[in-house]
């Protein structure tokens, strides 16, 4: 009988980390951007979605997960993502980029239109396994995030907080922010009881996030 493989600090074995790395090295392609609910692709693959404030680093995180620079396009204009964008990972799963929130330059009518699209997707997507809600680790949860948290709880969609841009923090600040964030969501019914600390630029936490996504979707297991 062989000993069990050792786990990383976040509860993943080296084998799980490697399996997730291999999975996310598969070909990733942009599928489509949907501006209306009836434009969504058929719900025939597991999906995980990314949400967050405008300029929180969603595009960078998605690109970092798949090891590509330009799969998801970042913009200098906050709030430019006004569709639900779908990316296919080698026919195994879809990564979904939801419209950001917290914009200052869009009209209230426009904002409501693509916020409603995001909410409709959350409520009606049977293949959605989890939403990863991105929060800038330098600022933590803000009042503007409350609406997103409430919408996720109302839709009863499992979601996990991912702290981004951890490379911008001083030593020790990331762990403090992770603990503070975990306490803030402790009583929220749909919140997954773990907070990921990541840096798409430096790669910190990305291996564990890939493993978490693989475990959540069941793809490759």
PDB file of C-alpha atoms in Angstrom:
ATOM      1  CA  UNK A   1       0.000   0.000   0.000  1.00  0.00           C
ATOM      2  CA  UNK A   2       1.439   3.384  -0.992  1.00  0.00           C
ATOM      3  CA  UNK A   3       1.223   6.520   1.078  1.00  0.00           C
ATOM      4  CA  UNK A   4      -1.241   9.195   0.003  1.00  0.00           C
ATOM      5  CA  UNK A   5       0.278  11.989  -2.058  1.00  0.00           C
ATOM      6  CA  UNK A   6       1.081  15.088  -0.009  1.00  0.00           C
ATOM      7  CA  UNK A   7      -1.232  18.054  -0.330  1.00  0.00           C
ATOM      8  CA  UNK A   8      -0.327  21.654  -0.951  1.00  0.00           C
ATOM      9  CA  UNK A   9      -1.191  24.335   1.597  1.00  0.00           C
ATOM     10  CA  UNK A  10      -4.593  24.853  -0.061  1.00  0.00           C
ATOM     11  CA  UNK A  11      -5.497  21.165  -0.076  1.00  0.00           C
ATOM     12  CA  UNK A  12      -4.383  19.993  -3.518  1.00  0.00           C
ATOM     13  CA  UNK A  13      -1.953  17.179  -4.188  1.00  0.00           C
ATOM     14  CA  UNK A  14       0.963  17.668  -6.548  1.00  0.00           C
ATOM     15  CA  UNK A  15      -0.822  15.279  -8.923  1.00  0.00           C
ATOM     16  CA  UNK A  16      -3.954  17.467  -8.899  1.00  0.00           C
ATOM     17  CA  UNK A  17      -1.894  20.596  -9.563  1.00  0.00           C
ATOM     18  CA  UNK A  18      -0.146  18.894 -12.482  1.00  0.00           C
ATOM     19  CA  UNK A  19      -3.390  17.490 -13.923  1.00  0.00           C
ATOM     20  CA  UNK A  20      -4.925  20.965 -13.842  1.00  0.00           C
ATOM     21  CA  UNK A  21      -1.841  22.462 -15.502  1.00  0.00           C
ATOM     22  CA  UNK A  22      -2.122  19.957 -18.334  1.00  0.00           C
ATOM     23  CA  UNK A  23      -5.862  20.575 -18.682  1.00  0.00           C
ATOM     24  CA  UNK A  24      -5.432  24.329 -19.007  1.00  0.00           C
ATOM     25  CA  UNK A  25      -2.657  23.900 -21.564  1.00  0.00           C
ATOM     26  CA  UNK A  26      -5.240  22.553 -23.998  1.00  0.00           C
ATOM     27  CA  UNK A  27      -6.364  24.806 -26.819  1.00  0.00           C
ATOM     28  CA  UNK A  28      -8.557  27.692 -25.693  1.00  0.00           C
ATOM     29  CA  UNK A  29     -10.593  29.697 -28.189  1.00  0.00           C
ATOM     30  CA  UNK A  30     -13.092  32.550 -28.147  1.00  0.00           C
ATOM     31  CA  UNK A  31     -16.555  31.237 -29.019  1.00  0.00           C
ATOM     32  CA  UNK A  32     -18.878  34.222 -28.993  1.00  0.00           C
ATOM     33  CA  UNK A  33     -20.197  37.236 -27.160  1.00  0.00           C
ATOM     34  CA  UNK A  34     -23.909  37.122 -26.341  1.00  0.00           C
ATOM     35  CA  UNK A  35     -25.844  40.362 -25.967  1.00  0.00           C
ATOM     36  CA  UNK A  36     -29.196  38.621 -25.418  1.00  0.00           C
ATOM     37  CA  UNK A  37     -30.254  35.543 -23.501  1.00  0.00           C
ATOM     38  CA  UNK A  38     -31.422  33.745 -26.650  1.00  0.00           C
ATOM     39  CA  UNK A  39     -27.944  34.107 -28.158  1.00  0.00           C
ATOM     40  CA  UNK A  40     -26.236  31.911 -25.555  1.00  0.00           C
ATOM     41  CA  UNK A  41     -24.582  28.712 -26.825  1.00  0.00           C
ATOM     42  CA  UNK A  42     -26.227  25.388 -26.070  1.00  0.00           C
ATOM     43  CA  UNK A  43     -25.716  24.359 -22.419  1.00  0.00           C
ATOM     44  CA  UNK A  44     -23.772  21.225 -23.357  1.00  0.00           C
ATOM     45  CA  UNK A  45     -20.516  21.776 -21.428  1.00  0.00           C
ATOM     46  CA  UNK A  46     -19.661  22.597 -17.820  1.00  0.00           C
ATOM     47  CA  UNK A  47     -19.166  26.338 -17.380  1.00  0.00           C
ATOM     48  CA  UNK A  48     -17.424  28.502 -14.828  1.00  0.00           C
ATOM     49  CA  UNK A  49     -17.939  32.251 -14.920  1.00  0.00           C
ATOM     50  CA  UNK A  50     -15.861  35.240 -13.883  1.00  0.00           C
ATOM     51  CA  UNK A  51     -17.436  38.400 -12.510  1.00  0.00           C
ATOM     52  CA  UNK A  52     -16.086  41.527 -10.877  1.00  0.00           C
ATOM     53  CA  UNK A  53     -15.760  45.266 -10.853  1.00  0.00           C
ATOM     54  CA  UNK A  54     -14.578  47.004 -13.955  1.00  0.00           C
ATOM     55  CA  UNK A  55     -10.779  46.998 -14.201  1.00  0.00           C
ATOM     56  CA  UNK A  56     -10.366  44.278 -11.552  1.00  0.00           C
ATOM     57  CA  UNK A  57      -8.270  42.117 -13.878  1.00  0.00           C
ATOM     58  CA  UNK A  58     -10.751  39.583 -15.304  1.00  0.00           C
ATOM     59  CA  UNK A  59      -9.111  39.469 -18.723  1.00  0.00           C
ATOM     60  CA  UNK A  60      -5.650  39.076 -17.207  1.00  0.00           C
ATOM     61  CA  UNK A  61      -6.836  36.252 -14.954  1.00  0.00           C
ATOM     62  CA  UNK A  62      -8.529  34.339 -17.789  1.00  0.00           C
ATOM     63  CA  UNK A  63      -5.469  34.754 -19.977  1.00  0.00           C
ATOM     64  CA  UNK A  64      -3.234  33.662 -17.112  1.00  0.00           C
ATOM     65  CA  UNK A  65      -5.243  30.508 -16.480  1.00  0.00           C
ATOM     66  CA  UNK A  66      -4.826  29.301 -20.068  1.00  0.00           C
ATOM     67  CA  UNK A  67      -1.333  30.710 -20.609  1.00  0.00           C
ATOM     68  CA  UNK A  68      -2.330  33.037 -23.433  1.00  0.00           C
ATOM     69  CA  UNK A  69      -1.805  36.773 -23.711  1.00  0.00           C
ATOM     70  CA  UNK A  70      -4.754  37.792 -25.846  1.00  0.00           C
ATOM     71  CA  UNK A  71      -7.559  35.258 -25.462  1.00  0.00           C
ATOM     72  CA  UNK A  72      -9.609  37.666 -23.373  1.00  0.00           C
ATOM     73  CA  UNK A  73      -9.023  41.250 -24.404  1.00  0.00           C
ATOM     74  CA  UNK A  74      -8.377  43.845 -21.762  1.00  0.00           C
ATOM     75  CA  UNK A  75      -9.479  47.400 -22.371  1.00  0.00           C
ATOM     76  CA  UNK A  76      -8.318  50.787 -21.179  1.00  0.00           C
ATOM     77  CA  UNK A  77     -11.971  51.802 -21.062  1.00  0.00           C
ATOM     78  CA  UNK A  78     -13.613  50.396 -17.912  1.00  0.00           C
ATOM     79  CA  UNK A  79     -16.941  48.679 -18.526  1.00  0.00           C
ATOM     80  CA  UNK A  80     -16.303  47.854 -22.158  1.00  0.00           C
ATOM     81  CA  UNK A  81     -17.320  44.220 -21.681  1.00  0.00           C
ATOM     82  CA  UNK A  82     -21.058  44.489 -22.196  1.00  0.00           C
ATOM     83  CA  UNK A  83     -21.757  40.981 -23.386  1.00  0.00           C
ATOM     84  CA  UNK A  84     -21.438  37.533 -21.879  1.00  0.00           C
ATOM     85  CA  UNK A  85     -18.265  36.250 -23.530  1.00  0.00           C
ATOM     86  CA  UNK A  86     -17.661  32.520 -23.914  1.00  0.00           C
ATOM     87  CA  UNK A  87     -14.299  30.780 -24.291  1.00  0.00           C
ATOM     88  CA  UNK A  88     -13.983  27.082 -25.088  1.00  0.00           C
ATOM     89  CA  UNK A  89     -11.256  24.986 -23.442  1.00  0.00           C
ATOM     90  CA  UNK A  90     -10.686  22.192 -25.966  1.00  0.00           C
ATOM     91  CA  UNK A  91     -14.306  21.076 -25.872  1.00  0.00           C
ATOM     92  CA  UNK A  92     -13.967  20.201 -22.163  1.00  0.00           C
ATOM     93  CA  UNK A  93     -15.485  23.273 -20.498  1.00  0.00           C
ATOM     94  CA  UNK A  94     -16.307  26.910 -21.102  1.00  0.00           C
ATOM     95  CA  UNK A  95     -14.873  29.925 -19.343  1.00  0.00           C
ATOM     96  CA  UNK A  96     -17.416  32.739 -19.225  1.00  0.00           C
ATOM     97  CA  UNK A  97     -16.563  36.430 -18.848  1.00  0.00           C
ATOM     98  CA  UNK A  98     -19.525  38.312 -17.387  1.00  0.00           C
ATOM     99  CA  UNK A  99     -20.022  42.075 -17.856  1.00  0.00           C
ATOM    100  CA  UNK A 100     -18.174  44.084 -15.222  1.00  0.00           C
ATOM    101  CA  UNK A 101     -19.854  46.487 -12.845  1.00  0.00           C
ATOM    102  CA  UNK A 102     -19.085  49.769 -11.143  1.00  0.00           C
ATOM    103  CA  UNK A 103     -18.664  51.866 -14.304  1.00  0.00           C
ATOM    104  CA  UNK A 104     -18.700  55.620 -14.299  1.00  0.00           C
ATOM    105  CA  UNK A 105     -18.915  56.257 -18.047  1.00  0.00           C
ATOM    106  CA  UNK A 106     -21.985  54.254 -19.070  1.00  0.00           C
ATOM    107  CA  UNK A 107     -25.567  55.495 -18.924  1.00  0.00           C
ATOM    108  CA  UNK A 108     -27.930  54.001 -16.356  1.00  0.00           C
ATOM    109  CA  UNK A 109     -30.013  52.457 -19.149  1.00  0.00           C
ATOM    110  CA  UNK A 110     -26.975  50.783 -20.693  1.00  0.00           C
ATOM    111  CA  UNK A 111     -25.682  49.567 -17.354  1.00  0.00           C
ATOM    112  CA  UNK A 112     -29.051  48.070 -16.417  1.00  0.00           C
ATOM    113  CA  UNK A 113     -29.270  46.307 -19.786  1.00  0.00           C
ATOM    114  CA  UNK A 114     -26.062  44.322 -19.410  1.00  0.00           C
ATOM    115  CA  UNK A 115     -26.444  43.846 -15.662  1.00  0.00           C
ATOM    116  CA  UNK A 116     -29.833  42.247 -16.322  1.00  0.00           C
ATOM    117  CA  UNK A 117     -28.221  40.016 -18.968  1.00  0.00           C
ATOM    118  CA  UNK A 118     -25.700  38.821 -16.408  1.00  0.00           C
ATOM    119  CA  UNK A 119     -28.419  38.135 -13.848  1.00  0.00           C
ATOM    120  CA  UNK A 120     -30.510  36.207 -16.390  1.00  0.00           C
ATOM    121  CA  UNK A 121     -27.488  34.081 -17.237  1.00  0.00           C
ATOM    122  CA  UNK A 122     -26.870  33.315 -13.558  1.00  0.00           C
ATOM    123  CA  UNK A 123     -30.474  32.325 -12.907  1.00  0.00           C
ATOM    124  CA  UNK A 124     -31.026  30.137 -15.933  1.00  0.00           C
ATOM    125  CA  UNK A 125     -27.739  28.430 -16.843  1.00  0.00           C
ATOM    126  CA  UNK A 126     -28.036  24.777 -15.827  1.00  0.00           C
ATOM    127  CA  UNK A 127     -24.413  23.970 -16.707  1.00  0.00           C
ATOM    128  CA  UNK A 128     -22.936  26.772 -14.589  1.00  0.00           C
ATOM    129  CA  UNK A 129     -20.831  25.143 -11.866  1.00  0.00           C
ATOM    130  CA  UNK A 130     -19.469  28.201 -10.074  1.00  0.00           C
ATOM    131  CA  UNK A 131     -18.917  31.930 -10.372  1.00  0.00           C
ATOM    132  CA  UNK A 132     -15.523  33.328  -9.430  1.00  0.00           C
ATOM    133  CA  UNK A 133     -16.035  36.855  -8.145  1.00  0.00           C
ATOM    134  CA  UNK A 134     -12.841  38.861  -8.588  1.00  0.00           C
ATOM    135  CA  UNK A 135     -11.920  41.485  -5.996  1.00  0.00           C
ATOM    136  CA  UNK A 136      -8.862  43.744  -6.134  1.00  0.00           C
ATOM    137  CA  UNK A 137      -6.747  42.629  -3.172  1.00  0.00           C
ATOM    138  CA  UNK A 138      -5.498  46.181  -2.627  1.00  0.00           C
ATOM    139  CA  UNK A 139      -9.007  47.419  -1.848  1.00  0.00           C
ATOM    140  CA  UNK A 140     -11.025  44.397  -0.688  1.00  0.00           C
ATOM    141  CA  UNK A 141     -14.800  44.205  -0.755  1.00  0.00           C
ATOM    142  CA  UNK A 142     -16.495  47.562  -1.335  1.00  0.00           C
ATOM    143  CA  UNK A 143     -20.094  48.724  -1.152  1.00  0.00           C
ATOM    144  CA  UNK A 144     -20.307  48.452  -4.948  1.00  0.00           C
ATOM    145  CA  UNK A 145     -19.689  44.687  -4.583  1.00  0.00           C
ATOM    146  CA  UNK A 146     -22.712  44.182  -2.327  1.00  0.00           C
ATOM    147  CA  UNK A 147     -25.142  44.158  -5.247  1.00  0.00           C
ATOM    148  CA  UNK A 148     -23.159  41.430  -7.000  1.00  0.00           C
ATOM    149  CA  UNK A 149     -22.966  39.357  -3.813  1.00  0.00           C
ATOM    150  CA  UNK A 150     -26.706  39.780  -3.225  1.00  0.00           C
ATOM    151  CA  UNK A 151     -27.482  38.774  -6.834  1.00  0.00           C
ATOM    152  CA  UNK A 152     -25.369  35.625  -6.529  1.00  0.00           C
ATOM    153  CA  UNK A 153     -26.990  34.685  -3.224  1.00  0.00           C
ATOM    154  CA  UNK A 154     -30.443  35.306  -4.695  1.00  0.00           C
ATOM    155  CA  UNK A 155     -29.663  33.156  -7.735  1.00  0.00           C
ATOM    156  CA  UNK A 156     -28.355  30.441  -5.387  1.00  0.00           C
ATOM    157  CA  UNK A 157     -25.254  30.076  -7.551  1.00  0.00           C
ATOM    158  CA  UNK A 158     -22.125  28.843  -5.817  1.00  0.00           C
ATOM    159  CA  UNK A 159     -19.458  31.533  -5.955  1.00  0.00           C
ATOM    160  CA  UNK A 160     -15.921  31.940  -4.714  1.00  0.00           C
ATOM    161  CA  UNK A 161     -14.021  35.157  -4.067  1.00  0.00           C
ATOM    162  CA  UNK A 162     -10.738  35.507  -5.960  1.00  0.00           C
ATOM    163  CA  UNK A 163      -8.451  38.292  -4.795  1.00  0.00           C
ATOM    164  CA  UNK A 164      -6.451  39.672  -7.719  1.00  0.00           C
ATOM    165  CA  UNK A 165      -3.228  41.699  -8.104  1.00  0.00           C
ATOM    166  CA  UNK A 166      -1.641  40.203  -5.000  1.00  0.00           C
ATOM    167  CA  UNK A 167       1.803  41.117  -6.353  1.00  0.00           C
ATOM    168  CA  UNK A 168       0.952  44.761  -5.600  1.00  0.00           C
ATOM    169  CA  UNK A 169       0.737  44.066  -1.851  1.00  0.00           C
ATOM    170  CA  UNK A 170       3.422  44.199   0.802  1.00  0.00           C
ATOM    171  CA  UNK A 171       4.466  40.969   2.499  1.00  0.00           C
ATOM    172  CA  UNK A 172       1.751  39.665   4.795  1.00  0.00           C
ATOM    173  CA  UNK A 173      -0.985  41.972   3.510  1.00  0.00           C
ATOM    174  CA  UNK A 174      -2.433  39.321   1.201  1.00  0.00           C
ATOM    175  CA  UNK A 175      -3.091  36.852   4.000  1.00  0.00           C
ATOM    176  CA  UNK A 176      -4.678  39.566   6.115  1.00  0.00           C
ATOM    177  CA  UNK A 177      -6.978  40.551   3.245  1.00  0.00           C
ATOM    178  CA  UNK A 178      -7.868  36.915   2.615  1.00  0.00           C
ATOM    179  CA  UNK A 179      -8.842  36.436   6.271  1.00  0.00           C
ATOM    180  CA  UNK A 180     -10.822  39.687   6.315  1.00  0.00           C
ATOM    181  CA  UNK A 181     -12.684  38.716   3.137  1.00  0.00           C
ATOM    182  CA  UNK A 182     -13.466  35.236   4.403  1.00  0.00           C
ATOM    183  CA  UNK A 183     -15.016  36.704   7.553  1.00  0.00           C
ATOM    184  CA  UNK A 184     -17.061  39.188   5.484  1.00  0.00           C
ATOM    185  CA  UNK A 185     -18.721  36.420   3.426  1.00  0.00           C
ATOM    186  CA  UNK A 186     -19.058  33.862   6.221  1.00  0.00           C
ATOM    187  CA  UNK A 187     -22.837  34.258   6.536  1.00  0.00           C
ATOM    188  CA  UNK A 188     -23.614  34.538   2.847  1.00  0.00           C
ATOM    189  CA  UNK A 189     -25.564  31.428   1.784  1.00  0.00           C
ATOM    190  CA  UNK A 190     -24.043  30.803  -1.653  1.00  0.00           C
ATOM    191  CA  UNK A 191     -20.439  31.778  -0.877  1.00  0.00           C
ATOM    192  CA  UNK A 192     -17.856  28.993  -1.089  1.00  0.00           C
ATOM    193  CA  UNK A 193     -15.903  29.045   2.207  1.00  0.00           C
ATOM    194  CA  UNK A 194     -12.471  29.723   0.730  1.00  0.00           C
ATOM    195  CA  UNK A 195     -10.814  32.803  -0.741  1.00  0.00           C
ATOM    196  CA  UNK A 196      -8.149  32.528  -3.450  1.00  0.00           C
ATOM    197  CA  UNK A 197      -5.233  34.960  -3.476  1.00  0.00           C
ATOM    198  CA  UNK A 198      -3.789  35.402  -6.969  1.00  0.00           C
ATOM    199  CA  UNK A 199      -1.499  37.384  -9.211  1.00  0.00           C
ATOM    200  CA  UNK A 200      -2.000  36.871 -12.925  1.00  0.00           C
ATOM    201  CA  UNK A 201       1.176  38.846 -13.571  1.00  0.00           C
ATOM    202  CA  UNK A 202       3.443  36.793 -11.293  1.00  0.00           C
ATOM    203  CA  UNK A 203       1.484  33.527 -11.436  1.00  0.00           C
ATOM    204  CA  UNK A 204       0.917  33.353  -7.689  1.00  0.00           C
ATOM    205  CA  UNK A 205      -2.097  31.222  -6.768  1.00  0.00           C
ATOM    206  CA  UNK A 206      -2.904  30.379 -10.383  1.00  0.00           C
ATOM    207  CA  UNK A 207      -1.953  26.689 -10.141  1.00  0.00           C
ATOM    208  CA  UNK A 208      -4.270  26.229  -7.163  1.00  0.00           C
ATOM    209  CA  UNK A 209      -7.074  28.111  -8.899  1.00  0.00           C
ATOM    210  CA  UNK A 210      -6.777  25.822 -11.932  1.00  0.00           C
ATOM    211  CA  UNK A 211      -6.985  22.810  -9.617  1.00  0.00           C
ATOM    212  CA  UNK A 212     -10.016  24.306  -7.878  1.00  0.00           C
ATOM    213  CA  UNK A 213     -11.769  24.826 -11.213  1.00  0.00           C
ATOM    214  CA  UNK A 214     -10.951  21.281 -12.310  1.00  0.00           C
ATOM    215  CA  UNK A 215     -12.351  19.907  -9.052  1.00  0.00           C
ATOM    216  CA  UNK A 216     -15.453  22.088  -9.290  1.00  0.00           C
ATOM    217  CA  UNK A 217     -16.315  21.108 -12.865  1.00  0.00           C
ATOM    218  CA  UNK A 218     -15.207  17.478 -12.595  1.00  0.00           C
ATOM    219  CA  UNK A 219     -13.423  17.857 -15.925  1.00  0.00           C
ATOM    220  CA  UNK A 220     -10.338  15.665 -16.168  1.00  0.00           C
ATOM    221  CA  UNK A 221     -11.108  13.717 -12.995  1.00  0.00           C
TER     222      UNK A 221
END
